[in-house]
Short mmCIF file of C-alpha atoms in Angstrom, two decimals:
data_model
loop_
_atom_site.label_atom_id
_atom_site.label_comp_id
_atom_site.label_asym_id
_atom_site.label_seq_id
_atom_site.Cartn_x
_atom_site.Cartn_y
_atom_site.Cartn_z
CA UNK A 38 83.26 -6.19 5.38
CA UNK A 39 79.85 -4.67 5.96
CA UNK A 40 79.12 -1.98 8.49
CA UNK A 41 75.82 -2.46 10.31
CA UNK A 42 73.21 0.21 9.62
CA UNK A 43 72.54 0.56 13.35
CA UNK A 44 76.17 1.60 13.93
CA UNK A 45 75.96 4.23 11.21
CA UNK A 46 72.75 5.58 12.73
CA UNK A 47 74.35 5.78 16.18
CA UNK A 48 77.34 7.66 14.81
CA UNK A 49 75.11 10.08 12.89
CA UNK A 50 72.95 10.67 15.97
CA UNK A 51 75.98 11.29 18.17
CA UNK A 52 77.51 13.72 15.69
CA UNK A 53 74.26 15.64 15.29
CA UNK A 54 73.86 15.92 19.07
CA UNK A 55 77.43 17.17 19.45
CA UNK A 56 76.96 19.68 16.65
CA UNK A 57 73.66 20.90 18.09
CA UNK A 58 75.18 21.30 21.57
CA UNK A 59 78.19 23.22 20.24
CA UNK A 60 76.00 25.44 18.10
CA UNK A 61 73.71 26.22 21.06
CA UNK A 62 76.68 27.10 23.27
CA UNK A 63 78.13 29.43 20.64
CA UNK A 64 74.75 31.03 20.06
CA UNK A 65 74.26 31.70 23.77
CA UNK A 66 77.79 33.09 24.11
CA UNK A 67 77.22 35.39 21.13
CA UNK A 68 73.88 36.49 22.55
CA UNK A 69 75.47 37.37 25.90
CA UNK A 70 78.38 39.31 24.39
CA UNK A 71 77.60 40.31 20.79
CA UNK A 72 80.51 42.76 20.43
CA UNK A 73 83.09 40.06 21.14
CA UNK A 74 81.45 37.65 18.70
CA UNK A 75 81.19 40.32 16.01
CA UNK A 76 84.85 41.23 16.37
CA UNK A 77 85.89 37.59 16.09
CA UNK A 78 83.69 37.07 13.04
CA UNK A 79 84.98 40.12 11.16
CA UNK A 80 88.70 39.78 11.84
CA UNK A 81 89.34 36.14 11.00
CA UNK A 82 90.66 36.40 7.41
CA UNK A 83 91.23 32.66 7.34
CA UNK A 84 93.67 32.94 10.28
CA UNK A 85 96.10 34.82 8.07
CA UNK A 86 98.69 37.14 9.55
CA UNK A 87 99.89 40.33 7.91
CA UNK A 88 103.24 38.96 6.71
CA UNK A 89 101.53 36.05 4.94
CA UNK A 90 99.06 38.44 3.30
CA UNK A 91 101.92 40.62 2.05
CA UNK A 92 103.72 37.57 0.64
CA UNK A 93 100.61 36.33 -1.17
CA UNK A 94 99.98 39.69 -2.83
CA UNK A 95 103.71 40.40 -3.33
CA UNK A 96 103.58 43.72 -1.49
CA UNK A 97 106.39 45.32 0.48
CA UNK A 98 104.33 48.04 2.16
CA UNK A 99 100.60 48.17 2.86
CA UNK A 100 99.97 51.89 2.49
CA UNK A 101 99.23 52.00 -1.25
CA UNK A 102 95.62 51.00 -1.93
CA UNK A 103 96.07 51.28 -5.72
CA UNK A 104 98.93 48.76 -5.69
CA UNK A 105 96.86 46.49 -3.46
CA UNK A 106 93.94 46.55 -5.91
CA UNK A 107 96.24 46.10 -8.91
CA UNK A 108 98.00 43.05 -7.43
CA UNK A 109 94.69 41.55 -6.30
CA UNK A 110 93.07 41.96 -9.72
CA UNK A 111 96.10 40.50 -11.49
CA UNK A 112 96.25 37.42 -9.23
CA UNK A 113 92.50 36.84 -9.36
CA UNK A 114 92.57 37.00 -13.17
CA UNK A 115 95.48 34.52 -13.26
CA UNK A 116 93.45 32.03 -11.19
CA UNK A 117 90.08 32.46 -12.92
CA UNK A 118 88.86 29.34 -14.73
CA UNK A 119 86.51 31.43 -16.85
CA UNK A 120 89.32 33.59 -18.20
CA UNK A 121 90.03 32.40 -21.79
CA UNK A 122 93.78 33.00 -21.35
CA UNK A 123 93.90 30.35 -18.61
CA UNK A 124 92.39 27.59 -20.80
CA UNK A 125 90.07 26.46 -18.01
CA UNK A 126 92.83 26.21 -15.43
CA UNK A 127 92.32 28.07 -12.17
CA UNK A 128 91.90 27.59 -8.47
CA UNK A 129 89.03 28.72 -6.30
CA UNK A 130 91.18 27.94 -3.27
CA UNK A 131 93.89 30.34 -4.41
CA UNK A 132 91.29 32.98 -5.20
CA UNK A 133 89.93 32.71 -1.65
CA UNK A 134 93.47 33.06 -0.24
CA UNK A 135 94.01 36.14 -2.40
CA UNK A 136 90.77 37.72 -1.20
CA UNK A 137 91.58 36.87 2.44
CA UNK A 138 94.98 38.51 2.00
CA UNK A 139 93.40 41.62 0.50
CA UNK A 140 90.85 41.84 3.32
CA UNK A 141 93.58 41.41 5.93
CA UNK A 142 95.67 44.21 4.43
CA UNK A 143 92.64 46.48 4.08
CA UNK A 144 91.80 45.81 7.73
CA UNK A 145 95.35 46.75 8.76
CA UNK A 146 95.19 49.90 6.61
CA UNK A 147 91.89 50.94 8.19
CA UNK A 148 93.04 50.27 11.75
CA UNK A 149 96.30 52.18 11.20
CA UNK A 150 94.30 55.17 9.86
CA UNK A 151 92.07 55.14 12.97
CA UNK A 152 95.07 55.49 15.29
#
């Protein structure tokens, strides 16, 4: 079964128009209210909540920044493909989850200090 080239071109054109329209709307919304956009961009953390972040980093409490750094470093090293101990086995996806968890906990620590 062959797909006509014209159909592929129509689909690509439609997708590019939709993407362009969505991008323009988001750009205009961010331009009108930059504080709201900035807050949304800096507090996403991969849509991770605090309990999930604590589970990923195996932390009971979030007050100890040394323990946070220690757990993060240990988990990142365990999932590093370049680490000779891992024999080339590692996961960039898990590393990104670990970093998102660390950023989420650091954000919570900073906001609790501000209060």
